Short mmCIF file of C-alpha atoms and ligand atoms in Angstrom, two decimals:
data_model
loop_
_atom_site.label_atom_id
_atom_site.label_comp_id
_atom_site.label_asym_id
_atom_site.label_seq_id
_atom_site.Cartn_x
_atom_site.Cartn_y
_atom_site.Cartn_z
CA MET A 6 -76.34 -70.03 -111.14
CA LYS A 7 -78.13 -67.13 -112.86
CA ILE A 8 -81.71 -67.83 -113.79
CA ILE A 9 -84.45 -65.80 -115.47
CA MET A 10 -88.12 -66.68 -115.07
CA LEU A 11 -90.22 -65.99 -118.16
CA GLY A 12 -93.98 -66.31 -118.47
CA ALA A 13 -97.25 -64.40 -118.60
CA PRO A 14 -98.56 -62.50 -115.56
CA GLY A 15 -99.87 -65.15 -113.18
CA ALA A 16 -98.01 -68.03 -114.83
CA GLY A 17 -96.41 -68.83 -111.48
CA LYS A 18 -93.01 -67.15 -111.91
CA GLY A 19 -93.00 -65.86 -108.35
CA THR A 20 -94.20 -69.15 -106.88
CA GLN A 21 -91.46 -71.11 -108.66
CA ALA A 22 -88.76 -68.48 -108.15
CA LYS A 23 -89.24 -68.67 -104.38
CA MET A 24 -88.88 -72.48 -104.46
CA ILE A 25 -85.75 -72.24 -106.62
CA ALA A 26 -84.24 -69.61 -104.30
CA GLU A 27 -84.84 -71.83 -101.29
CA LYS A 28 -83.50 -75.05 -102.79
CA TYR A 29 -80.44 -73.59 -104.53
CA GLY A 30 -79.61 -70.97 -101.90
CA ILE A 31 -79.70 -67.95 -104.21
CA PRO A 32 -81.66 -64.69 -103.80
CA HIS A 33 -85.07 -64.26 -105.43
CA VAL A 34 -85.08 -60.88 -107.16
CA SER A 35 -88.51 -59.65 -108.26
CA THR A 36 -88.82 -56.17 -109.76
CA GLY A 37 -92.57 -56.32 -109.06
CA ASP A 38 -91.87 -56.97 -105.35
CA ILE A 39 -89.31 -54.14 -105.28
CA PHE A 40 -91.87 -51.75 -106.79
CA ARG A 41 -94.62 -52.91 -104.41
CA ALA A 42 -92.31 -52.42 -101.39
CA ASN A 43 -91.61 -48.88 -102.62
CA ILE A 44 -95.33 -48.20 -103.09
CA LYS A 45 -96.00 -49.41 -99.56
CA ASN A 46 -93.27 -47.15 -98.18
CA GLY A 47 -94.47 -44.17 -100.23
CA THR A 48 -91.10 -43.52 -101.90
CA ALA A 49 -90.77 -41.32 -105.01
CA LEU A 50 -90.04 -44.47 -107.02
CA GLY A 51 -93.16 -46.15 -105.65
CA ILE A 52 -95.38 -43.17 -106.49
CA GLU A 53 -94.04 -43.12 -110.06
CA ALA A 54 -94.22 -46.91 -110.56
CA LYS A 55 -97.79 -47.12 -109.23
CA LYS A 56 -99.07 -44.91 -112.08
CA TYR A 57 -98.08 -47.59 -114.57
CA MET A 58 -98.70 -50.70 -112.51
CA ASP A 59 -102.31 -49.82 -111.69
CA GLN A 60 -103.05 -49.65 -115.42
CA GLY A 61 -101.27 -52.91 -116.16
CA LEU A 62 -98.56 -51.05 -118.09
CA LEU A 63 -94.81 -51.55 -117.78
CA VAL A 64 -92.78 -49.17 -115.65
CA PRO A 65 -90.39 -47.34 -118.04
CA ASP A 66 -87.07 -49.10 -118.70
CA GLU A 67 -85.05 -46.09 -117.41
CA LEU A 68 -86.46 -46.62 -113.91
CA THR A 69 -86.48 -50.40 -113.93
CA VAL A 70 -83.02 -51.17 -115.29
CA LYS A 71 -81.14 -49.10 -112.72
CA ILE A 72 -82.99 -50.71 -109.83
CA LEU A 73 -82.28 -54.20 -111.12
CA LEU A 74 -78.59 -53.58 -111.83
CA ASP A 75 -78.13 -52.07 -108.35
CA ARG A 76 -79.84 -55.07 -106.79
CA VAL A 77 -77.76 -57.73 -108.57
CA ALA A 78 -74.57 -55.85 -107.70
CA GLN A 79 -75.22 -56.54 -103.98
CA PRO A 80 -72.88 -59.08 -102.34
CA ASP A 81 -75.63 -61.70 -101.82
CA CYS A 82 -76.01 -61.95 -105.61
CA ALA A 83 -72.34 -62.80 -106.20
CA ASP A 84 -72.99 -66.54 -106.63
CA GLY A 85 -76.16 -66.14 -108.66
CA TYR A 86 -79.83 -65.21 -108.42
CA VAL A 87 -83.23 -65.97 -109.83
CA LEU A 88 -84.81 -63.00 -111.62
CA ASP A 89 -88.61 -62.86 -111.60
CA GLY A 90 -90.27 -60.19 -113.74
CA PHE A 91 -87.05 -58.91 -115.28
CA PRO A 92 -86.25 -58.59 -118.14
CA ARG A 93 -89.64 -57.76 -119.58
CA THR A 94 -88.57 -56.00 -122.77
CA ILE A 95 -85.81 -56.64 -125.33
CA PRO A 96 -83.97 -53.42 -124.30
CA GLN A 97 -83.99 -54.62 -120.65
CA ALA A 98 -82.56 -57.97 -121.73
CA GLN A 99 -79.85 -56.27 -123.77
CA VAL A 100 -78.79 -54.05 -120.86
CA LEU A 101 -78.60 -57.09 -118.56
CA ASP A 102 -76.59 -59.00 -121.15
CA GLU A 103 -74.09 -56.16 -121.53
CA ALA A 104 -73.72 -55.76 -117.77
CA LEU A 105 -73.03 -59.50 -117.40
CA GLU A 106 -70.67 -59.55 -120.37
CA GLU A 107 -68.57 -56.84 -118.74
CA LEU A 108 -68.13 -59.23 -115.82
CA GLY A 109 -67.34 -62.14 -118.19
CA ASP A 110 -70.61 -63.71 -117.16
CA ALA A 111 -73.93 -64.77 -118.71
CA ILE A 112 -77.41 -66.08 -117.87
CA ASP A 113 -77.41 -69.87 -117.39
CA TYR A 114 -81.12 -70.61 -117.78
CA ALA A 115 -84.22 -68.76 -118.94
CA ILE A 116 -87.17 -70.84 -117.70
CA ASN A 117 -90.42 -70.18 -119.53
CA VAL A 118 -93.45 -71.17 -117.46
CA GLU A 119 -96.16 -71.76 -120.04
CA VAL A 120 -99.82 -71.11 -119.16
CA PRO A 121 -102.54 -70.23 -121.72
CA ASP A 122 -104.33 -66.87 -121.33
CA GLU A 123 -107.65 -68.61 -120.50
CA ASN A 124 -106.22 -69.94 -117.22
CA ILE A 125 -104.65 -66.65 -116.18
CA VAL A 126 -107.61 -64.42 -115.31
CA LYS A 127 -109.09 -67.11 -113.08
CA ARG A 128 -105.82 -67.59 -111.23
CA MET A 129 -105.31 -63.90 -110.58
CA SER A 130 -108.65 -63.30 -108.93
CA GLY A 131 -107.79 -66.06 -106.41
CA ARG A 132 -104.29 -64.83 -105.68
CA ARG A 133 -103.47 -63.35 -102.31
CA ALA A 134 -100.13 -61.69 -101.65
CA CYS A 135 -98.40 -60.84 -98.38
CA VAL A 136 -98.11 -57.08 -97.82
CA SER A 137 -94.86 -57.64 -95.96
CA CYS A 138 -92.72 -60.47 -97.40
CA GLY A 139 -94.30 -60.85 -100.86
CA ALA A 140 -95.22 -64.54 -100.44
CA THR A 141 -98.12 -65.55 -102.71
CA TYR A 142 -101.02 -67.90 -102.15
CA HIS A 143 -104.13 -68.93 -104.02
CA VAL A 144 -107.46 -69.22 -102.21
CA GLU A 145 -108.14 -72.59 -103.89
CA HIS A 146 -104.85 -74.04 -105.15
CA ILE A 147 -102.29 -72.86 -102.58
CA PRO A 148 -104.21 -71.63 -99.50
CA PRO A 149 -102.47 -70.23 -96.40
CA ARG A 150 -102.87 -72.21 -93.16
CA GLU A 151 -105.00 -69.42 -91.71
CA GLU A 152 -107.23 -67.36 -94.03
CA GLY A 153 -105.86 -63.88 -94.75
CA ILE A 154 -102.61 -64.45 -92.82
CA CYS A 155 -99.15 -65.16 -94.28
CA ASP A 156 -97.71 -68.57 -93.24
CA LYS A 157 -94.18 -67.22 -93.43
CA CYS A 158 -94.34 -63.93 -91.53
CA GLY A 159 -97.84 -63.68 -90.00
CA LYS A 160 -98.74 -60.43 -91.78
CA GLU A 161 -101.88 -59.62 -93.76
CA LEU A 162 -102.66 -61.11 -97.20
CA ILE A 163 -104.24 -58.83 -99.83
CA LEU A 164 -105.63 -58.95 -103.38
CA ARG A 165 -103.19 -56.94 -105.49
CA ASP A 166 -104.59 -53.72 -107.05
CA ASP A 167 -103.51 -54.91 -110.49
CA ASP A 168 -105.28 -58.29 -110.19
CA LYS A 169 -108.69 -56.91 -111.18
CA PRO A 170 -109.93 -58.71 -114.34
CA GLU A 171 -109.80 -55.62 -116.60
CA THR A 172 -106.23 -54.81 -115.52
CA VAL A 173 -105.20 -58.44 -115.98
CA GLN A 174 -106.39 -58.21 -119.61
CA ASN A 175 -104.12 -55.20 -120.14
CA ARG A 176 -101.20 -57.00 -118.51
CA LEU A 177 -101.72 -59.97 -120.82
CA GLN A 178 -101.77 -57.73 -123.88
CA VAL A 179 -98.60 -55.95 -122.73
CA TYR A 180 -97.02 -59.35 -122.10
CA HIS A 181 -97.73 -60.59 -125.63
CA GLU A 182 -96.49 -57.37 -127.24
CA GLN A 183 -93.42 -56.57 -125.19
CA THR A 184 -92.30 -59.60 -123.16
CA GLN A 185 -93.07 -62.68 -125.26
CA PRO A 186 -90.33 -61.76 -127.81
CA LEU A 187 -87.84 -62.63 -125.04
CA ILE A 188 -88.65 -66.31 -125.59
CA ASP A 189 -86.97 -66.16 -129.01
CA PHE A 190 -84.22 -63.90 -127.64
CA TYR A 191 -83.14 -66.49 -125.05
CA GLY A 192 -83.92 -69.37 -127.43
CA ALA A 193 -81.31 -67.96 -129.80
CA LYS A 194 -78.78 -67.93 -126.95
CA GLY A 195 -79.43 -71.62 -126.26
CA VAL A 196 -80.48 -71.11 -122.61
CA LEU A 197 -84.27 -71.35 -122.98
CA LYS A 198 -86.11 -74.15 -121.13
CA THR A 199 -89.90 -74.44 -121.22
CA VAL A 200 -92.06 -76.06 -118.55
CA ASP A 201 -95.82 -76.66 -118.43
CA GLY A 202 -97.21 -74.21 -115.86
CA THR A 203 -100.77 -75.55 -115.87
CA VAL A 204 -100.04 -78.52 -113.61
CA ASP A 205 -99.78 -78.44 -109.79
CA SER A 206 -97.05 -76.06 -108.55
CA LYS A 207 -95.08 -78.98 -107.04
CA GLU A 208 -95.07 -80.74 -110.42
CA VAL A 209 -93.93 -77.55 -112.12
CA PHE A 210 -91.08 -77.35 -109.62
CA ALA A 211 -90.13 -81.00 -110.23
CA ALA A 212 -89.79 -80.19 -113.95
CA ILE A 213 -87.58 -77.21 -113.08
CA GLU A 214 -85.42 -79.29 -110.74
CA ALA A 215 -84.91 -81.79 -113.56
CA ILE A 216 -83.51 -78.94 -115.66
CA LEU A 217 -81.34 -77.31 -112.99
CA GLY A 218 -80.05 -80.58 -111.55
P1 AP5 B 308 -94.98 -58.55 -111.37
O1 AP5 B 308 -95.11 -58.46 -109.93
O2 AP5 B 308 -93.75 -59.15 -111.96
O3 AP5 B 308 -96.27 -59.26 -111.97
P2 AP5 B 308 -96.53 -60.23 -113.22
O4 AP5 B 308 -95.49 -60.57 -114.19
O5 AP5 B 308 -97.76 -59.67 -113.80
O6 AP5 B 308 -96.65 -61.57 -112.60
P3 AP5 B 308 -97.39 -61.95 -111.35
O7 AP5 B 308 -96.59 -61.64 -110.14
O8 AP5 B 308 -98.78 -61.38 -111.43
O9 AP5 B 308 -97.52 -63.52 -111.59
P4 AP5 B 308 -96.46 -64.67 -111.33
O10 AP5 B 308 -96.07 -65.26 -112.64
O11 AP5 B 308 -95.40 -64.26 -110.39
O12 AP5 B 308 -97.45 -65.72 -110.66
P5 AP5 B 308 -97.61 -66.19 -109.14
O13 AP5 B 308 -96.51 -67.10 -108.77
O14 AP5 B 308 -97.92 -65.05 -108.23
O15 AP5 B 308 -95.14 -57.10 -111.99
C1 AP5 B 308 -96.21 -56.25 -111.64
C2 AP5 B 308 -96.10 -54.94 -112.39
O16 AP5 B 308 -94.87 -54.27 -112.04
C3 AP5 B 308 -96.06 -55.04 -113.91
O17 AP5 B 308 -97.34 -55.11 -114.48
C4 AP5 B 308 -95.31 -53.76 -114.27
O18 AP5 B 308 -96.16 -52.66 -114.22
C5 AP5 B 308 -94.29 -53.63 -113.16
N1 AP5 B 308 -93.00 -54.27 -113.48
C6 AP5 B 308 -92.41 -55.31 -112.81
N2 AP5 B 308 -91.24 -55.64 -113.39
C7 AP5 B 308 -91.08 -54.81 -114.45
C8 AP5 B 308 -90.10 -54.67 -115.45
N3 AP5 B 308 -89.03 -55.47 -115.51
N4 AP5 B 308 -90.26 -53.71 -116.39
C9 AP5 B 308 -91.33 -52.89 -116.36
N5 AP5 B 308 -92.31 -52.96 -115.45
C10 AP5 B 308 -92.20 -53.91 -114.50
O19 AP5 B 308 -98.93 -67.09 -109.34
C11 AP5 B 308 -100.18 -66.48 -109.67
C12 AP5 B 308 -101.30 -67.15 -108.86
O20 AP5 B 308 -101.44 -68.51 -109.28
C13 AP5 B 308 -101.01 -67.21 -107.35
O21 AP5 B 308 -102.22 -67.08 -106.67
C14 AP5 B 308 -100.41 -68.61 -107.15
O22 AP5 B 308 -100.62 -69.09 -105.85
C15 AP5 B 308 -101.17 -69.41 -108.19
N6 AP5 B 308 -100.38 -70.51 -108.76
C16 AP5 B 308 -99.04 -70.52 -109.02
N7 AP5 B 308 -98.67 -71.68 -109.58
C17 AP5 B 308 -99.82 -72.42 -109.72
C18 AP5 B 308 -100.11 -73.69 -110.28
N8 AP5 B 308 -99.14 -74.45 -110.82
N9 AP5 B 308 -101.40 -74.11 -110.27
C19 AP5 B 308 -102.38 -73.33 -109.74
N10 AP5 B 308 -102.18 -72.12 -109.20
C20 AP5 B 308 -100.91 -71.66 -109.20
MG1 MG B 309 -94.96 -62.45 -109.35
#
């Protein structure tokens, strides 16, 4: 099963993608997490990506596409995956499509998690992310068992650099200009499914389970 998560920054793509990965036994592939791991390790890719991420801009397609295609070519992705944060532009979607077509394959579902802009900024300021495994929490809605510590791996939780309100505004603008057109792109392919992302994360997941079966 090959799934794409669509939705604004902070819509809950990562939260839902992790639940899908766990239930359906497929890898969760997040380009944002890959970039953040590279930033943490000080790689050349991380240094380059950080310039864009800190401003709320997209990392150029040339860098992003190669990383994603390499990742999904790994053996653990053979039976499917859930993509979170990719594609984010029409050219990215086209490259993915062509790569899948060459394998006689295609995306099964593009799940659009719908949350209005008004809710987003508030959510982001409460988000805490694990520096090590990428798990996400929310200080009010989805708190960790122990403040500042990841439930899953015991490492430190941080506020992401790009979750400052002014950067979130930029990310929203970039989303509307460059990523939202993907909703029509996947709609035209007949694989688009939309869920309400404003309800509790367990309810959002129940709606997704009803789609995936
Ligand atoms: P990325 O890491 O993908 O960030 P994003 O799309 O901005 O999305 P977020 O991770 O911020 O939000 P999310 O939808 O995953 O929400 P979450 O589940 O955490 O990308 C970061 C940057 O990397 C980009 O800006 C770009 O620069 C670069 N990049 C990445 N991919 C790229 C690509 N393909 N091309 C170019 N550049 C790329 O939830 C948010 C918060 O809400 C959390 O605190 C969570 O606990 C809480 N929450 C979740 N669900 C609910 C709920 N139902 N109710 C209440 N709270 C909830
Ligand atoms: Mg995310």
